[in-house]
mmCIF file of C-alpha atoms in Angstrom:
data_model
loop_
_atom_site.group_PDB
_atom_site.id
_atom_site.type_symbol
_atom_site.label_atom_id
_atom_site.label_comp_id
_atom_site.label_asym_id
_atom_site.label_seq_id
_atom_site.Cartn_x
_atom_site.Cartn_y
_atom_site.Cartn_z
ATOM 1 C CA MET A 8 -58.537 -36.033 92.985
ATOM 2 C CA SER A 9 -61.088 -36.801 95.661
ATOM 3 C CA ASP A 10 -64.748 -37.649 95.115
ATOM 4 C CA VAL A 11 -65.605 -34.685 97.334
ATOM 5 C CA ASP A 12 -63.759 -32.273 95.012
ATOM 6 C CA GLU A 13 -65.426 -33.735 91.927
ATOM 7 C CA THR A 14 -68.887 -33.506 93.481
ATOM 8 C CA ALA A 15 -68.309 -29.916 94.599
ATOM 9 C CA ASP A 16 -67.095 -28.904 91.137
ATOM 10 C CA THR A 17 -69.997 -30.620 89.407
ATOM 11 C CA THR A 18 -72.491 -28.841 91.630
ATOM 12 C CA ALA A 19 -70.742 -25.497 91.220
ATOM 13 C CA PHE A 20 -70.420 -25.791 87.454
ATOM 14 C CA SER A 21 -74.083 -26.767 87.239
ATOM 15 C CA SER A 22 -74.919 -23.475 88.858
ATOM 16 C CA VAL A 23 -73.087 -21.716 86.021
ATOM 17 C CA LEU A 24 -74.944 -23.646 83.355
ATOM 18 C CA ILE A 25 -78.230 -23.183 85.204
ATOM 19 C CA PRO A 26 -77.799 -20.044 87.349
ATOM 20 C CA GLY A 27 -79.336 -19.791 90.777
ATOM 21 C CA THR A 28 -78.631 -23.293 92.112
ATOM 22 C CA LEU A 29 -75.653 -22.498 94.340
ATOM 23 C CA GLU A 30 -75.392 -19.426 96.522
ATOM 24 C CA GLU A 31 -71.600 -19.625 96.848
ATOM 25 C CA ILE A 32 -71.028 -18.997 93.125
ATOM 26 C CA PRO A 33 -71.693 -15.372 92.153
ATOM 27 C CA PRO A 34 -74.674 -15.009 89.806
ATOM 28 C CA PRO A 35 -74.202 -13.658 86.279
ATOM 29 C CA PRO A 36 -74.264 -9.862 85.921
ATOM 30 C CA PRO A 37 -77.681 -8.264 85.289
ATOM 31 C CA LEU A 38 -79.041 -9.044 81.839
ATOM 32 C CA PRO A 39 -82.370 -10.173 80.385
ATOM 33 C CA SER A 40 -83.097 -13.139 82.616
ATOM 34 C CA ALA A 41 -83.526 -15.753 79.899
ATOM 35 C CA ALA A 42 -80.224 -14.779 78.345
ATOM 36 C CA ALA A 43 -78.588 -16.119 81.502
ATOM 37 C CA HIS A 44 -80.363 -19.391 80.835
ATOM 38 C CA GLY A 45 -79.647 -19.458 77.124
ATOM 39 C CA SER A 46 -83.224 -19.262 75.831
ATOM 40 C CA VAL A 47 -83.508 -16.821 72.958
ATOM 41 C CA THR A 48 -87.285 -16.923 72.844
ATOM 42 C CA GLN A 49 -87.585 -15.928 76.489
ATOM 43 C CA CYS A 50 -84.771 -13.406 76.102
ATOM 44 C CA LEU A 51 -86.576 -11.535 73.370
ATOM 45 C CA GLN A 52 -89.914 -11.701 75.177
ATOM 46 C CA GLU A 53 -88.765 -10.943 78.713
ATOM 47 C CA ALA A 54 -86.367 -8.176 77.722
ATOM 48 C CA SER A 55 -89.364 -6.448 76.171
ATOM 49 C CA SER A 56 -91.851 -6.992 78.977
ATOM 50 C CA SER A 57 -90.001 -7.501 82.264
ATOM 51 C CA SER A 58 -89.339 -4.459 84.396
ATOM 52 C CA THR A 59 -87.603 -6.184 87.314
ATOM 53 C CA THR A 60 -84.239 -6.838 85.647
ATOM 54 C CA MET A 61 -84.075 -3.376 84.149
ATOM 55 C CA GLU A 62 -85.032 -1.691 87.419
ATOM 56 C CA ASP A 63 -82.261 -3.607 89.184
ATOM 57 C CA THR A 64 -79.796 -2.511 86.523
ATOM 58 C CA LEU A 65 -80.901 1.116 86.593
ATOM 59 C CA SER A 66 -80.555 1.308 90.362
ATOM 60 C CA SER A 67 -77.187 -0.472 90.482
ATOM 61 C CA LYS A 68 -73.724 1.042 90.584
ATOM 62 C CA PRO A 69 -71.778 1.578 87.348
ATOM 63 C CA LYS A 70 -70.594 -1.703 85.868
ATOM 64 C CA GLU A 71 -68.068 -2.725 83.261
ATOM 65 C CA GLY A 72 -68.935 -2.724 79.576
ATOM 66 C CA CYS A 73 -68.403 -5.601 77.140
ATOM 67 C CA ASN A 74 -64.685 -4.967 76.855
ATOM 68 C CA GLY A 75 -63.850 -4.352 80.501
ATOM 69 C CA GLN A 76 -64.108 -0.568 80.357
ATOM 70 C CA GLU A 77 -66.054 0.983 83.200
ATOM 71 C CA LYS A 78 -68.909 3.060 81.921
ATOM 72 C CA GLU A 79 -71.309 5.355 83.688
ATOM 73 C CA GLY A 80 -74.574 3.701 84.683
ATOM 74 C CA ALA A 81 -77.906 5.448 84.567
ATOM 75 C CA SER A 82 -79.509 6.319 87.870
ATOM 76 C CA ALA A 83 -82.928 4.996 88.776
ATOM 77 C CA SER A 84 -85.870 7.045 87.761
ATOM 78 C CA LYS A 85 -87.539 8.994 90.561
ATOM 79 C CA ALA A 86 -90.725 9.356 88.586
ATOM 80 C CA HIS A 87 -94.138 7.885 89.286
ATOM 81 C CA PRO A 88 -94.237 4.034 89.292
ATOM 82 C CA GLU A 89 -96.163 4.000 86.002
ATOM 83 C CA ALA A 90 -93.452 6.177 84.438
ATOM 84 C CA GLU A 91 -90.722 3.854 85.763
ATOM 85 C CA LEU A 92 -92.495 0.853 84.289
ATOM 86 C CA LEU A 93 -92.794 2.615 80.948
ATOM 87 C CA LEU A 94 -89.090 3.511 81.041
ATOM 88 C CA THR A 95 -87.859 0.035 81.952
ATOM 89 C CA THR A 96 -90.120 -1.574 79.339
ATOM 90 C CA SER A 97 -88.797 0.836 76.719
ATOM 91 C CA LEU A 98 -85.210 0.108 77.705
ATOM 92 C CA GLY A 99 -85.903 -3.621 77.517
ATOM 93 C CA LYS A 100 -87.194 -3.145 73.997
ATOM 94 C CA LYS A 101 -84.016 -1.241 73.130
ATOM 95 C CA VAL A 102 -81.943 -4.207 74.310
ATOM 96 C CA VAL A 103 -83.932 -6.494 72.017
ATOM 97 C CA ASP A 104 -83.623 -4.019 69.132
ATOM 98 C CA LEU A 105 -79.855 -3.862 69.614
ATOM 99 C CA VAL A 106 -79.589 -7.677 69.768
ATOM 100 C CA LYS A 107 -81.441 -7.867 66.449
ATOM 101 C CA TYR A 108 -79.243 -5.136 64.973
ATOM 102 C CA LEU A 109 -76.041 -6.881 66.084
ATOM 103 C CA SER A 110 -77.324 -10.185 64.688
ATOM 104 C CA VAL A 111 -77.689 -8.567 61.263
ATOM 105 C CA LYS A 112 -74.168 -7.157 61.523
ATOM 106 C CA TYR A 113 -72.893 -10.632 62.350
ATOM 107 C CA THR A 114 -74.574 -12.034 59.246
ATOM 108 C CA THR A 115 -73.213 -9.316 56.961
ATOM 109 C CA LYS A 116 -69.751 -9.465 58.611
ATOM 110 C CA ASP A 117 -69.755 -5.676 58.951
ATOM 111 C CA LEU A 118 -68.073 -3.593 61.607
ATOM 112 C CA VAL A 119 -70.428 -1.749 63.907
ATOM 113 C CA THR A 120 -69.607 1.508 65.665
ATOM 114 C CA GLU A 121 -70.984 3.217 68.727
ATOM 115 C CA GLU A 122 -71.985 6.149 66.535
ATOM 116 C CA GLU A 123 -74.204 4.078 64.251
ATOM 117 C CA ILE A 124 -75.692 2.168 67.188
ATOM 118 C CA MET A 125 -76.623 5.477 68.784
ATOM 119 C CA LYS A 126 -78.095 6.749 65.519
ATOM 120 C CA ASN A 127 -79.949 3.620 64.362
ATOM 121 C CA VAL A 128 -80.983 1.941 67.620
ATOM 122 C CA ILE A 129 -80.495 3.940 70.822
ATOM 123 C CA LYS A 130 -81.744 7.305 69.539
ATOM 124 C CA GLU A 131 -83.453 9.245 72.354
ATOM 125 C CA PHE A 132 -82.174 6.841 75.039
ATOM 126 C CA LYS A 133 -78.523 7.895 74.663
ATOM 127 C CA ASP A 134 -78.155 8.470 78.419
ATOM 128 C CA TYR A 135 -78.799 4.757 78.935
ATOM 129 C CA TYR A 136 -76.449 3.570 76.183
ATOM 130 C CA PRO A 137 -73.879 1.819 78.492
ATOM 131 C CA MET A 138 -76.565 -0.286 80.189
ATOM 132 C CA ILE A 139 -78.359 -1.160 76.931
ATOM 133 C CA PHE A 140 -75.089 -2.030 75.198
ATOM 134 C CA ARG A 141 -73.849 -4.170 78.110
ATOM 135 C CA ASN A 142 -77.092 -6.157 78.307
ATOM 136 C CA ALA A 143 -77.183 -6.705 74.544
ATOM 137 C CA CYS A 144 -73.564 -7.900 74.538
ATOM 138 C CA GLU A 145 -74.264 -10.370 77.329
ATOM 139 C CA CYS A 146 -77.304 -11.673 75.473
ATOM 140 C CA MET A 147 -75.232 -12.122 72.304
ATOM 141 C CA GLU A 148 -72.592 -14.065 74.233
ATOM 142 C CA VAL A 149 -74.723 -16.351 76.364
ATOM 143 C CA VAL A 150 -77.575 -16.947 73.919
ATOM 144 C CA PHE A 151 -75.894 -16.864 70.529
ATOM 145 C CA GLY A 152 -72.269 -17.618 71.403
ATOM 146 C CA ILE A 153 -71.201 -14.410 69.620
ATOM 147 C CA GLU A 154 -68.685 -11.971 71.085
ATOM 148 C CA VAL A 155 -68.905 -8.237 70.466
ATOM 149 C CA LYS A 156 -65.190 -7.493 70.252
ATOM 150 C CA GLU A 157 -63.787 -3.970 70.155
ATOM 151 C CA VAL A 158 -61.204 -3.502 67.390
ATOM 152 C CA ASP A 159 -60.908 0.297 67.363
ATOM 153 C CA PRO A 160 -60.976 1.966 70.811
ATOM 154 C CA ILE A 161 -60.864 5.431 69.232
ATOM 155 C CA ARG A 162 -64.008 5.044 67.107
ATOM 156 C CA HIS A 163 -65.456 2.387 69.439
ATOM 157 C CA ALA A 164 -65.795 0.024 66.490
ATOM 158 C CA TYR A 165 -66.705 -3.611 67.063
ATOM 159 C CA VAL A 166 -66.565 -6.855 65.130
ATOM 160 C CA LEU A 167 -68.832 -9.818 65.899
ATOM 161 C CA VAL A 168 -67.063 -13.175 66.117
ATOM 162 C CA GLN A 169 -67.931 -16.654 67.292
ATOM 163 C CA MET A 170 -66.725 -17.512 70.769
ATOM 164 C CA LEU A 171 -64.230 -20.205 71.801
ATOM 165 C CA ASP A 172 -62.726 -20.213 68.256
ATOM 166 C CA LEU A 173 -65.587 -22.351 66.937
ATOM 167 C CA THR A 174 -66.055 -22.083 63.172
ATOM 168 C CA TYR A 175 -69.635 -23.401 62.821
ATOM 169 C CA ASP A 176 -72.668 -21.405 63.910
ATOM 170 C CA GLY A 177 -75.498 -23.716 62.842
ATOM 171 C CA LYS A 178 -76.984 -21.265 60.349
ATOM 172 C CA GLY A 179 -76.317 -23.448 57.312
ATOM 173 C CA ASN A 180 -74.986 -22.584 53.883
ATOM 174 C CA ASN A 181 -77.827 -20.185 53.094
ATOM 175 C CA ASP A 182 -76.830 -18.025 56.089
ATOM 176 C CA GLU A 183 -80.429 -17.762 57.247
ATOM 177 C CA GLY A 184 -81.676 -17.715 60.806
ATOM 178 C CA LEU A 185 -79.772 -16.836 63.966
ATOM 179 C CA PRO A 186 -76.481 -18.280 65.283
ATOM 180 C CA LYS A 187 -76.840 -21.471 67.303
ATOM 181 C CA THR A 188 -73.344 -21.494 68.776
ATOM 182 C CA GLY A 189 -74.665 -20.685 72.256
ATOM 183 C CA LEU A 190 -76.511 -24.007 72.456
ATOM 184 C CA LEU A 191 -73.413 -25.892 71.288
ATOM 185 C CA ILE A 192 -71.262 -24.188 73.925
ATOM 186 C CA LEU A 193 -73.809 -25.071 76.606
ATOM 187 C CA ILE A 194 -73.741 -28.751 75.643
ATOM 188 C CA LEU A 195 -69.942 -28.848 75.416
ATOM 189 C CA GLY A 196 -69.823 -27.390 78.913
ATOM 190 C CA LEU A 197 -72.339 -29.919 80.192
ATOM 191 C CA VAL A 198 -70.371 -32.825 78.694
ATOM 192 C CA PHE A 199 -67.196 -31.517 80.331
ATOM 193 C CA MET A 200 -68.983 -31.149 83.657
ATOM 194 C CA GLU A 201 -70.364 -34.698 83.463
ATOM 195 C CA GLY A 202 -66.951 -36.306 83.193
ATOM 196 C CA ASN A 203 -66.619 -35.982 79.406
ATOM 197 C CA HIS A 204 -69.715 -38.028 78.622
ATOM 198 C CA ALA A 205 -73.215 -36.735 79.307
ATOM 199 C CA PRO A 206 -76.231 -39.075 79.235
ATOM 200 C CA GLU A 207 -78.857 -37.895 76.765
ATOM 201 C CA GLU A 208 -81.532 -37.654 79.453
ATOM 202 C CA LYS A 209 -79.244 -35.366 81.491
ATOM 203 C CA VAL A 210 -78.812 -33.069 78.491
ATOM 204 C CA TRP A 211 -82.550 -32.791 77.869
ATOM 205 C CA ASP A 212 -83.272 -32.321 81.581
ATOM 206 C CA THR A 213 -80.877 -29.364 81.512
ATOM 207 C CA LEU A 214 -82.303 -27.919 78.306
ATOM 208 C CA ARG A 215 -85.863 -28.153 79.624
ATOM 209 C CA MET A 216 -84.819 -25.792 82.416
ATOM 210 C CA ILE A 217 -84.124 -23.135 79.788
ATOM 211 C CA GLY A 218 -87.263 -23.814 77.758
ATOM 212 C CA VAL A 219 -85.753 -26.016 75.038
ATOM 213 C CA TYR A 220 -87.569 -29.316 74.431
ATOM 214 C CA ALA A 221 -86.723 -32.258 72.183
ATOM 215 C CA GLU A 222 -90.278 -32.523 70.904
ATOM 216 C CA LYS A 223 -90.978 -28.801 70.471
ATOM 217 C CA LYS A 224 -89.926 -26.391 67.723
ATOM 218 C CA ASP A 225 -87.838 -23.501 69.016
ATOM 219 C CA PHE A 226 -87.744 -19.897 67.803
ATOM 220 C CA ILE A 227 -83.984 -19.927 67.306
ATOM 221 C CA TYR A 228 -82.924 -23.583 67.318
ATOM 222 C CA GLY A 229 -85.626 -24.896 64.997
ATOM 223 C CA ASP A 230 -85.806 -28.642 65.674
ATOM 224 C CA PRO A 231 -83.539 -28.946 68.756
ATOM 225 C CA LYS A 232 -83.368 -32.756 68.638
ATOM 226 C CA LYS A 233 -82.237 -32.749 65.011
ATOM 227 C CA LEU A 234 -79.808 -29.902 65.641
ATOM 228 C CA ILE A 235 -78.145 -31.671 68.561
ATOM 229 C CA THR A 236 -78.279 -35.359 67.610
ATOM 230 C CA GLU A 237 -77.756 -34.901 63.848
ATOM 231 C CA ASP A 238 -76.342 -31.510 62.833
ATOM 232 C CA PHE A 239 -73.819 -31.060 65.649
ATOM 233 C CA VAL A 240 -72.843 -34.730 65.225
ATOM 234 C CA LYS A 241 -72.498 -34.415 61.447
ATOM 235 C CA GLU A 242 -70.268 -31.380 61.949
ATOM 236 C CA LYS A 243 -68.152 -33.525 64.327
ATOM 237 C CA TYR A 244 -68.615 -31.251 67.350
ATOM 238 C CA LEU A 245 -70.455 -33.980 69.237
ATOM 239 C CA GLU A 246 -70.491 -37.756 69.304
ATOM 240 C CA TYR A 247 -73.842 -39.439 69.975
ATOM 241 C CA GLN A 248 -73.287 -43.021 71.109
ATOM 242 C CA LEU A 249 -75.157 -45.950 72.566
ATOM 243 C CA ILE A 250 -74.233 -46.559 76.199
ATOM 244 C CA PRO A 251 -72.790 -50.113 76.342
ATOM 245 C CA ASN A 252 -74.973 -52.753 77.988
ATOM 246 C CA SER A 253 -77.827 -50.318 78.590
ATOM 247 C CA ASP A 254 -81.256 -51.927 78.672
ATOM 248 C CA PRO A 255 -83.425 -50.274 77.571
ATOM 249 C CA ALA A 256 -81.063 -48.586 75.124
ATOM 250 C CA ARG A 257 -79.691 -45.242 76.325
ATOM 251 C CA TYR A 258 -77.422 -42.766 74.568
ATOM 252 C CA GLU A 259 -74.770 -40.290 75.633
ATOM 253 C CA PHE A 260 -72.912 -37.299 74.199
ATOM 254 C CA LYS A 261 -69.160 -36.769 74.014
ATOM 255 C CA TRP A 262 -66.982 -34.090 72.473
ATOM 256 C CA GLY A 263 -66.330 -34.748 68.807
ATOM 257 C CA PRO A 264 -62.926 -34.368 67.098
ATOM 258 C CA ARG A 265 -63.796 -30.930 65.707
ATOM 259 C CA ALA A 266 -64.545 -29.622 69.198
ATOM 260 C CA TYR A 267 -61.151 -30.834 70.423
ATOM 261 C CA ALA A 268 -59.453 -29.329 67.349
ATOM 262 C CA GLU A 269 -61.073 -25.885 67.501
ATOM 263 C CA THR A 270 -61.498 -25.184 71.195
ATOM 264 C CA SER A 271 -60.434 -26.578 74.556
ATOM 265 C CA LYS A 272 -61.741 -27.441 77.992
ATOM 266 C CA MET A 273 -59.905 -24.431 79.366
ATOM 267 C CA LYS A 274 -61.682 -22.044 76.973
ATOM 268 C CA VAL A 275 -65.058 -23.568 77.854
ATOM 269 C CA LEU A 276 -64.281 -23.272 81.566
ATOM 270 C CA GLN A 277 -63.122 -19.666 81.136
ATOM 271 C CA PHE A 278 -66.335 -18.801 79.304
ATOM 272 C CA PHE A 279 -68.641 -20.134 82.006
ATOM 273 C CA SER A 280 -66.460 -18.627 84.712
ATOM 274 C CA LYS A 281 -66.834 -15.240 83.033
ATOM 275 C CA VAL A 282 -70.619 -15.682 82.830
ATOM 276 C CA SER A 283 -70.781 -16.544 86.528
ATOM 277 C CA GLY A 284 -68.467 -13.717 87.556
ATOM 278 C CA SER A 285 -66.111 -16.305 89.031
ATOM 279 C CA SER A 286 -62.620 -17.602 88.238
ATOM 280 C CA PRO A 287 -61.674 -20.863 86.456
ATOM 281 C CA THR A 288 -59.644 -21.842 89.513
ATOM 282 C CA ALA A 289 -62.845 -21.823 91.592
ATOM 283 C CA PHE A 290 -63.722 -25.158 89.968
ATOM 284 C CA VAL A 291 -60.759 -27.085 91.328
ATOM 285 C CA SER A 292 -61.035 -30.497 89.665
ATOM 286 C CA LEU A 293 -62.319 -29.091 86.376
ATOM 287 C CA TYR A 294 -59.480 -26.556 86.274
ATOM 288 C CA LYS A 295 -56.905 -29.290 86.912
ATOM 289 C CA GLU A 296 -58.374 -31.374 84.089
ATOM 290 C CA ALA A 297 -58.457 -28.392 81.731
ATOM 291 C CA LEU A 298 -54.857 -27.531 82.622
ATOM 292 C CA LYS A 299 -53.766 -31.117 81.967
ATOM 293 C CA ASP A 300 -55.544 -30.965 78.612
ATOM 294 C CA GLU A 301 -53.613 -27.795 77.711
ATOM 295 C CA GLU A 302 -50.313 -29.440 78.643
ATOM 296 C CA GLU A 303 -51.081 -32.522 76.538
ATOM 297 C CA LYS A 304 -51.948 -30.348 73.542
ATOM 298 C CA ALA A 305 -48.690 -28.431 73.924
ATOM 299 C CA LYS A 306 -46.717 -31.697 74.073
ATOM 300 C CA LEU A 307 -48.482 -32.951 70.928
ATOM 301 C CA VAL A 308 -47.665 -29.764 69.030
ATOM 302 C CA LEU A 309 -44.003 -30.021 70.100
ATOM 303 C CA ALA A 310 -43.845 -33.703 69.112
ATOM 304 C CA ASN A 311 -45.310 -32.960 65.687
ATOM 305 C CA LEU A 312 -42.842 -30.109 65.228
ATOM 306 C CA ASN A 313 -39.897 -32.341 66.151
ATOM 307 C CA ALA A 314 -41.146 -35.092 63.814
ATOM 308 C CA ALA A 315 -41.435 -32.609 60.974
ATOM 309 C CA THR A 316 -37.876 -31.375 61.654
ATOM 310 C CA VAL A 317 -36.481 -34.935 61.617
ATOM 311 C CA THR A 318 -38.306 -35.658 58.354
ATOM 312 C CA MET A 319 -36.856 -32.542 56.748
ATOM 313 C CA ASP A 320 -33.343 -33.485 57.917
ATOM 314 C CA LYS A 321 -33.651 -36.947 56.341
ATOM 315 C CA MET A 322 -34.759 -35.627 52.974
ATOM 316 C CA PRO A 323 -32.055 -35.689 50.284
ATOM 317 C CA GLN A 324 -30.572 -32.292 49.719
ATOM 318 C CA PRO A 325 -30.633 -30.880 46.169
ATOM 319 C CA LYS A 326 -27.290 -30.876 44.432
ATOM 320 C CA SER A 327 -25.652 -27.571 43.707
ATOM 321 C CA SER A 328 -25.140 -26.459 40.136
ATOM 322 C CA SER A 329 -21.385 -27.028 40.458
ATOM 323 C CA ASP A 330 -21.951 -30.689 41.396
ATOM 324 C CA SER A 331 -23.934 -31.297 38.213
ATOM 325 C CA CYS A 332 -21.304 -29.838 35.832
ATOM 326 C CA PRO A 333 -19.428 -32.457 33.766
ATOM 327 C CA PRO A 334 -15.710 -32.750 34.411
ATOM 328 C CA LYS A 335 -13.458 -30.766 32.096
#
């Protein structure tokens, strides 16, 4: 693998983590702008107040919904500018309301249907349901790391599950607060992009771009430094290690054993490719590494299976009842 390929992939993948840095990689589909960056605080604020993103969405062609089904988009309002602003602001608020509603459903582990979303959240904005639903789903994925997955296409019923097969969402045993899986996925992606070990300063430089600071409390992540350097490490998703021979002392992050056990580089690459509207194969060196990782995992599973078979074959077989009968 050439240095040129690695540099190109690093730059391209950076543009997925922090959209807008490389023109060649398609930008994420329209959604509240901070959701693309992974900042929940900005997502909730900007989705309520920003008219630009919503106007772009309203005037765009029909796009696919959360589950790949093409839905009818709403046409742009032809009303007076003040009326358009009022409409787009109202729609932004509906996106936020739906994100909050879906977050509750995630906590309670309940199914959610299109009918109840229409009744409890969308209400008089039913004509704009596809756009509101799509934006809310994208916010749930990129910000919270939660997928809105359709399980009943007849009723349009959905279940909310953590992405990439991760089993920890950072909410704690009391199940309070909002899922923090999105931040974990972002860091796992950054570590992968940085050659499987990301210097701590690189991580914080990236997080500052999305409004998350080590020294500042965050609306969703609480104490980000504690969450990343202690909680994620304690849960074995990340390793936080001193860089050898660094003076002054510097630290770096690596994937922890639980990350390797629950997810894979390929799943992380597929996630960010989906967000960017690209393909995993667009990141040549990263795709090759992820593919190699998949092959090694498959070989390990096969080796363990063969070892288990050999062990079973060597075990003494139980005697039949006829063998244990005394001679006549």
